[in-house]
Amino acid sequence: MRQKSGKRLALGIVKGLITLGLLLSFATFSECSASTEITNSSEILYMGQPFEKLNPNEVTTEWNNSYLFNSKEDALKELEVLNNRSEEINETFRPKFENLSGSVLLNYLNADKEFSKSLEVLYVYAYTQNSKNVSDPFFASLLMDSQNLVTEYGKATSFATVKLSSLNKEEWDRLFSEEPKLEEYRPYLEAKYMRFSDHRAMNESQAAYIADLENQRMKLETEAFSEITNNVTMAGNITLANGDEYSVNSQSYNTLLSTDQNREDRKKCYDKRFYHLINESDSMAALYSEKARLDDLDARELNYTDCYNYTLYSAYLNRTQIDEMNTVFKERKDVFEDYNEFRKNKLGLEKLKPYDLLLQLTDQPGKNYTYVEALQEIQNSYSRMDPRFNEIFLKMVTGNFVDVYPDPEHGKQPGGYTYSLCSLKSPALVFLNYNGLISDQKAITHELGHGINFYLMGNSVDYLYCSGPIYEMEVPSTFNEELFVDYVIQNSDKETAVNVLSQHIGEYQNYFTRQPMITEFEYKAHQLCAENGTASGDDLNAIWTNLSKEYGSDSVEYYDEDSAEWAYINHIYLTNNYYTFNYAVSKAITLSLFKQYKEDPETFNKNYIAYLSAGSTMPPEEKLKKYFGIEINRQLFEDAMDVVELRIQELNELEAKKSANESGSAAKSLNTSGFFWTGEYKNK
């Protein structure tokens, strides 16, 4: 997921920009599909009660952004209006802030909120259309102009940021007493201003400088995504065993490695990109070096030791929590060796190579599933959730809010994300690259999890509270994955159940080793750039390779050459630095939540809907403890690895049952997941 930080943009906009790294190597998304048939009735059941079933004829597959702007010209007019409005807000409120009163502050917050909502709509329009074709000059220009508007508005309102961040407790108490309606915004003011009193611009000149740094960082992010789409992931052609020419790009790479049972084809594809990335590493290292310089410069201006400190403080986390997480995952990485042994045996190999790690463990790895079939499976997985899940799901998938299919040859950006439209109380916009593989279905439900969260927030709390730290925003998406896999395991044939659980464990390996590793790579790369002023491709390749050995499996035979795999990972070029550790934190939380769901779905649903709807009306750690009694500490991560260990035991038990009953009905359900989550499995 990617979420733009309102704090870093100097105003509360673009809160819901979430990008999921579909290009993550090794385990991306689990292969999953249940074999149970969808009935022809118009309803399915929620907790024994009927709710509306998806009508395939109503499914839409492309965005219709006309409700944002009817035309490009309308967007340009709005850009001009907002530029003028930015100046008006400055002229109106700057003199009033010299003798700030409670009523003035309330009026300013309302004006700032309305401006931010309009700016969010414009930014969403520019960003999403640019994602459809990163080479389209109009939307590239509009996105740049929107980024510039963000910067200029930050400068125009810097008087407010400087003033509000410098107030002491007595001054805040006076403002609240003068204007009772301010109480509604107390959590927002605490999170945006009071909490950052030690990390603020000291004057408007410094605030303007920081805004310019932010602008440069946004531009670098856009440039990196364009390079990744047009160059880094375009590795060239290979000749397959059947004589066909095959173009290796961001989509086709994962497709071939997931579906081609010819090992030599997989090796050719892997090698083509492996060495292409090395060739691209110097140019991407130069871009990354400049980004790292700007990142840390920005952080130091705000009185942080470095950008890593900035990131953790903004997320209400500390180094001890993340260090403990990394320690647990490194100490217990051997838990995955049993899983790797399982994969090796299923493939009949003497040694696993990196191009063996994505292949789906089924007799038909290339089987194609229509988008509608995927949605039907996903809807079934929501059958025990609160009915609002289904209501929002139907709005999104039938209302032109999901852009589904890949088109890298015409500039469509790799990966996927969900972009909030809380400003309009509208369903979110979901960006996908759906190839029809069973592994893609979980990518859909992941993004829909974000969309459900955003819609609930947007229609439950004030716009200013439609946000949260990244790891919190990732919980609904990773929870949706668990829902989907649990449904498939319980309702599929034996072979599918084994394959799905196998790939899901592979995804745990991704969440609990690869994602923290990416963050540690960023940290070491930033350190190197800070020490030397720059870093070469060889420098960053060496860091990546050394960390891969530290986090990775000893049972996989990797290449001797240093890998440049970092070069294509969108997340490391984000203005939200150190993004990927959030996936590990969120997944650990999710496993704890999912156990509560399995034990008492009715109580869980009540708490979960309240949790997703609350947004940032309370600090994240307080919200997590209030609704679920969970704390982010070493025990949370130990518990997560315990679940992984149990899942591997479950996998081996399912495979043993499958082998013992090969002559039985292939469609018989295994139905094991229930006792696993309630603890009966652990006690067996």
Coordinates of N, CA, C and O in Angstrom, one line a residue, residues 408-489:
P408 N 0.9 -2.5 -20.1 CA 2.2 -1.8 -20.0 C 2.8 -1.3 -21.3 O 3.6 -0.3 -21.3
E409 N 2.4 -1.9 -22.4 CA 2.9 -1.4 -23.7 C 2.4 0.0 -24.0 O 3.0 0.7 -24.8
H410 N 1.3 0.4 -23.4 CA 0.8 1.8 -23.6 C 0.9 2.6 -22.3 O 0.1 3.6 -22.1
G411 N 1.9 2.3 -21.5 CA 2.2 3.1 -20.4 C 1.5 2.9 -19.1 O 1.7 3.7 -18.2
K412 N 0.7 1.9 -19.0 CA 0.0 1.7 -17.7 C 1.0 1.3 -16.6 O 1.8 0.3 -16.8
Q413 N 1.0 1.9 -15.5 CA 2.0 1.7 -14.4 C 1.8 0.3 -13.9 O 0.7 -0.2 -13.8
P414 N 2.9 -0.4 -13.5 CA 2.8 -1.7 -12.8 C 2.1 -1.5 -11.4 O 2.0 -0.4 -10.9
G415 N 1.8 -2.7 -10.9 CA 1.3 -2.7 -9.5 C -0.1 -2.4 -9.3 O -1.0 -2.6 -10.2
G416 N -0.5 -2.0 -8.1 CA -1.9 -1.7 -7.8 C -1.9 -0.8 -6.6 O -1.0 -0.7 -5.8
Y417 N -3.0 0.0 -6.5 CA -3.2 0.8 -5.3 C -4.7 1.1 -5.2 O -5.5 0.8 -6.1
T418 N -5.1 1.7 -4.1 CA -6.4 2.2 -3.8 C -6.3 3.7 -3.4 O -5.5 4.0 -2.5
Y419 N -7.1 4.5 -4.1 CA -7.0 6.0 -3.8 C -8.3 6.4 -3.2 O -9.3 6.3 -3.8
S420 N -8.2 6.9 -2.0 CA -9.4 7.4 -1.2 C -10.1 8.6 -1.9 O -9.4 9.5 -2.5
L421 N -11.4 8.6 -1.8 CA -12.2 9.8 -2.2 C -13.1 10.1 -1.0 O -14.3 10.4 -1.2
C422 N -12.5 10.2 0.2 CA -13.3 10.6 1.3 C -13.9 12.0 1.2 O -14.9 12.3 1.8
S423 N -13.2 12.8 0.4 CA -13.7 14.2 0.2 C -15.0 14.2 -0.4 O -15.8 15.2 -0.2
L424 N -15.4 13.2 -1.2 CA -16.7 13.1 -1.9 C -17.6 12.1 -1.2 O -18.7 11.9 -1.7
K425 N -17.1 11.5 -0.1 CA -17.9 10.4 0.5 C -18.2 9.3 -0.5 O -19.3 8.6 -0.5
S426 N -17.3 9.1 -1.5 CA -17.5 8.2 -2.6 C -16.7 7.0 -2.4 O -15.7 7.0 -1.7
P427 N -17.0 5.9 -3.1 CA -16.1 4.7 -3.1 C -14.8 5.1 -3.6 O -14.6 6.0 -4.4
A428 N -13.7 4.4 -3.2 CA -12.4 4.7 -3.6 C -12.1 4.2 -5.0 O -12.9 3.4 -5.6
L429 N -11.1 4.7 -5.6 CA -10.6 4.2 -6.9 C -9.6 3.2 -6.8 O -8.6 3.4 -6.1
V430 N -9.8 2.0 -7.4 CA -8.9 0.9 -7.3 C -8.1 0.7 -8.6 O -8.8 0.6 -9.6
F431 N -6.8 0.6 -8.5 CA -6.0 0.4 -9.7 C -5.4 -1.0 -9.6 O -4.8 -1.4 -8.6
L432 N -5.6 -1.8 -10.7 CA -5.2 -3.2 -10.7 C -4.4 -3.5 -12.0 O -4.5 -2.7 -13.0
N433 N -3.8 -4.6 -12.0 CA -3.2 -5.2 -13.3 C -3.5 -6.7 -13.3 O -2.7 -7.5 -13.0
Y434 N -4.8 -7.0 -13.5 CA -5.3 -8.3 -13.4 C -5.0 -9.2 -14.6 O -5.4 -8.8 -15.7
N435 N -4.3 -10.3 -14.4 CA -4.0 -11.2 -15.5 C -4.8 -12.4 -15.6 O -4.6 -13.2 -16.5
G436 N -5.8 -12.6 -14.7 CA -6.6 -13.8 -14.7 C -6.1 -15.0 -14.0 O -6.8 -16.1 -14.1
L437 N -4.9 -14.9 -13.4 CA -4.4 -16.1 -12.7 C -5.1 -16.1 -11.3 O -5.6 -15.1 -10.8
I438 N -5.1 -17.3 -10.8 CA -5.8 -17.5 -9.5 C -5.0 -16.7 -8.4 O -5.6 -16.3 -7.4
S439 N -3.7 -16.4 -8.6 CA -3.0 -15.6 -7.7 C -3.4 -14.2 -7.6 O -3.2 -13.4 -6.7
D440 N -4.1 -13.7 -8.7 CA -4.5 -12.3 -8.8 C -5.7 -12.0 -7.9 O -6.0 -10.9 -7.7
Q441 N -6.5 -13.0 -7.6 CA -7.7 -12.8 -6.9 C -7.5 -12.2 -5.5 O -8.2 -11.3 -5.0
K442 N -6.4 -12.6 -4.9 CA -6.1 -12.0 -3.6 C -5.7 -10.5 -3.7 O -5.9 -9.7 -2.8
A443 N -5.0 -10.2 -4.8 CA -4.7 -8.8 -5.0 C -5.9 -7.9 -5.1 O -5.9 -6.8 -4.6
I444 N -7.0 -8.5 -5.7 CA -8.2 -7.7 -5.8 C -8.8 -7.5 -4.4 O -9.2 -6.4 -4.0
T445 N -8.9 -8.6 -3.6 CA -9.6 -8.4 -2.3 C -8.7 -7.6 -1.4 O -9.2 -6.9 -0.5
H446 N -7.4 -7.6 -1.5 CA -6.5 -6.8 -0.8 C -6.9 -5.3 -1.0 O -7.1 -4.5 0.0
E447 N -7.0 -4.9 -2.3 CA -7.3 -3.5 -2.6 C -8.7 -3.2 -2.2 O -9.0 -2.0 -1.7
L448 N -9.7 -4.1 -2.3 CA -11.0 -3.8 -1.8 C -11.1 -3.6 -0.3 O -11.9 -2.9 0.2
G449 N -10.2 -4.3 0.4 CA -10.1 -4.0 1.8 C -9.8 -2.6 2.1 O -10.4 -2.0 3.0
H450 N -8.9 -2.0 1.4 CA -8.6 -0.6 1.5 C -9.8 0.2 1.2 O -10.2 1.2 1.9
G451 N -10.5 -0.1 0.1 CA -11.7 0.6 -0.3 C -12.8 0.6 0.7 O -13.5 1.6 0.9
I452 N -13.0 -0.6 1.3 CA -14.1 -0.7 2.3 C -13.7 0.2 3.5 O -14.6 0.9 4.1
N453 N -12.5 0.2 3.9 CA -12.0 1.0 5.0 C -12.2 2.5 4.7 O -12.8 3.3 5.5
F454 N -11.8 3.0 3.5 CA -12.0 4.4 3.2 C -13.4 4.8 3.1 O -13.8 5.9 3.5
Y455 N -14.3 3.9 2.6 CA -15.7 4.3 2.4 C -16.3 4.4 3.8 O -17.1 5.3 4.1
L456 N -16.0 3.5 4.7 CA -16.5 3.6 6.1 C -16.1 4.8 6.8 O -16.9 5.5 7.4
M457 N -14.8 5.2 6.7 CA -14.3 6.4 7.3 C -15.0 7.6 6.7 O -15.4 8.5 7.4
G458 N -15.0 7.7 5.4 CA -15.5 8.8 4.7 C -17.0 9.1 5.0 O -17.4 10.3 4.9
N459 N -17.7 8.1 5.4 CA -19.1 8.3 5.7 C -19.4 8.2 7.2 O -20.6 8.1 7.6
S460 N -18.4 8.2 8.0 CA -18.6 8.0 9.5 C -17.9 9.2 10.2 O -18.5 9.6 11.3
V461 N -16.8 9.7 9.8 CA -16.1 10.8 10.5 C -15.8 12.0 9.6 O -16.0 11.9 8.4
D462 N -15.5 13.1 10.3 CA -15.1 14.3 9.5 C -14.0 14.0 8.6 O -13.1 13.2 8.9
Y463 N -13.9 14.7 7.5 CA -12.9 14.5 6.5 C -11.5 14.5 7.1 O -10.6 13.8 6.7
L464 N -11.3 15.4 8.0 CA -9.9 15.6 8.6 C -9.5 14.3 9.4 O -8.3 14.2 9.6
Y465 N -10.4 13.4 9.7 CA -10.0 12.2 10.4 C -10.0 11.0 9.5 O -9.9 9.8 9.9
C466 N -10.1 11.2 8.2 CA -10.0 10.1 7.2 C -8.6 9.7 6.9 O -8.1 9.8 5.7
S467 N -7.9 9.2 7.9 CA -6.5 8.9 7.6 C -6.0 8.0 8.8 O -6.8 7.6 9.6
G468 N -4.7 7.6 8.7 CA -4.1 6.8 9.8 C -2.7 6.4 9.4 O -2.3 6.6 8.2
P469 N -1.9 5.9 10.3 CA -0.6 5.5 9.9 C -0.7 4.3 8.9 O -1.7 3.6 8.9
I470 N 0.4 4.1 8.2 CA 0.3 3.1 7.1 C 0.0 1.7 7.6 O -0.8 1.0 7.0
Y471 N 0.7 1.3 8.6 CA 0.4 -0.1 9.1 C -1.0 -0.3 9.5 O -1.6 -1.4 9.2
E472 N -1.6 0.7 10.0 CA -3.0 0.7 10.4 C -3.9 0.6 9.1 O -4.9 -0.2 9.0
M473 N -3.5 1.3 8.1 CA -4.3 1.3 6.8 C -4.1 0.0 6.1 O -5.0 -0.3 5.2
E474 N -3.1 -0.7 6.4 CA -2.9 -2.0 5.7 C -3.6 -3.2 6.4 O -3.8 -4.2 5.8
V475 N -4.1 -3.0 7.6 CA -4.8 -4.0 8.3 C -6.0 -4.5 7.5 O -6.2 -5.7 7.3
P476 N -6.9 -3.7 7.1 CA -8.1 -4.2 6.4 C -7.8 -4.9 5.1 O -8.5 -5.8 4.7
S477 N -6.7 -4.6 4.4 CA -6.3 -5.3 3.2 C -5.8 -6.6 3.5 O -6.1 -7.6 2.8
T478 N -4.9 -6.7 4.5 CA -4.3 -8.0 4.8 C -5.3 -8.9 5.5 O -5.3 -10.2 5.4
F479 N -6.3 -8.3 6.2 CA -7.4 -9.1 6.8 C -8.2 -9.7 5.7 O -8.6 -10.9 5.8
N480 N -8.5 -9.0 4.7 CA -9.3 -9.5 3.6 C -8.6 -10.7 2.9 O -9.2 -11.7 2.5
E481 N -7.3 -10.7 2.9 CA -6.5 -11.8 2.3 C -6.8 -13.1 3.2 O -7.0 -14.2 2.6
E482 N -6.7 -12.9 4.5 CA -7.0 -14.1 5.4 C -8.4 -14.6 5.2 O -8.6 -15.8 5.2
L483 N -9.4 -13.7 5.1 CA -10.8 -14.1 4.8 C -10.9 -15.0 3.6 O -11.5 -16.0 3.6
F484 N -10.2 -14.5 2.5 CA -10.3 -15.2 1.2 C -9.7 -16.6 1.3 O -10.3 -17.5 0.8
V485 N -8.5 -16.6 1.8 CA -7.8 -17.9 1.9 C -8.6 -18.9 2.8 O -8.7 -20.1 2.5
D486 N -9.1 -18.4 3.9 CA -9.9 -19.2 4.8 C -11.1 -19.8 4.1 O -11.4 -21.0 4.2
Y487 N -11.8 -19.0 3.3 CA -12.9 -19.4 2.6 C -12.5 -20.5 1.6 O -13.2 -21.5 1.5
V488 N -11.5 -20.3 0.9 CA -11.0 -21.2 -0.2 C -10.7 -22.6 0.4 O -11.1 -23.6 0.0
I489 N -9.9 -22.5 1.5 CA -9.5 -23.8 2.2 C -10.7 -24.6 2.6 O -10.7 -25.8 2.5

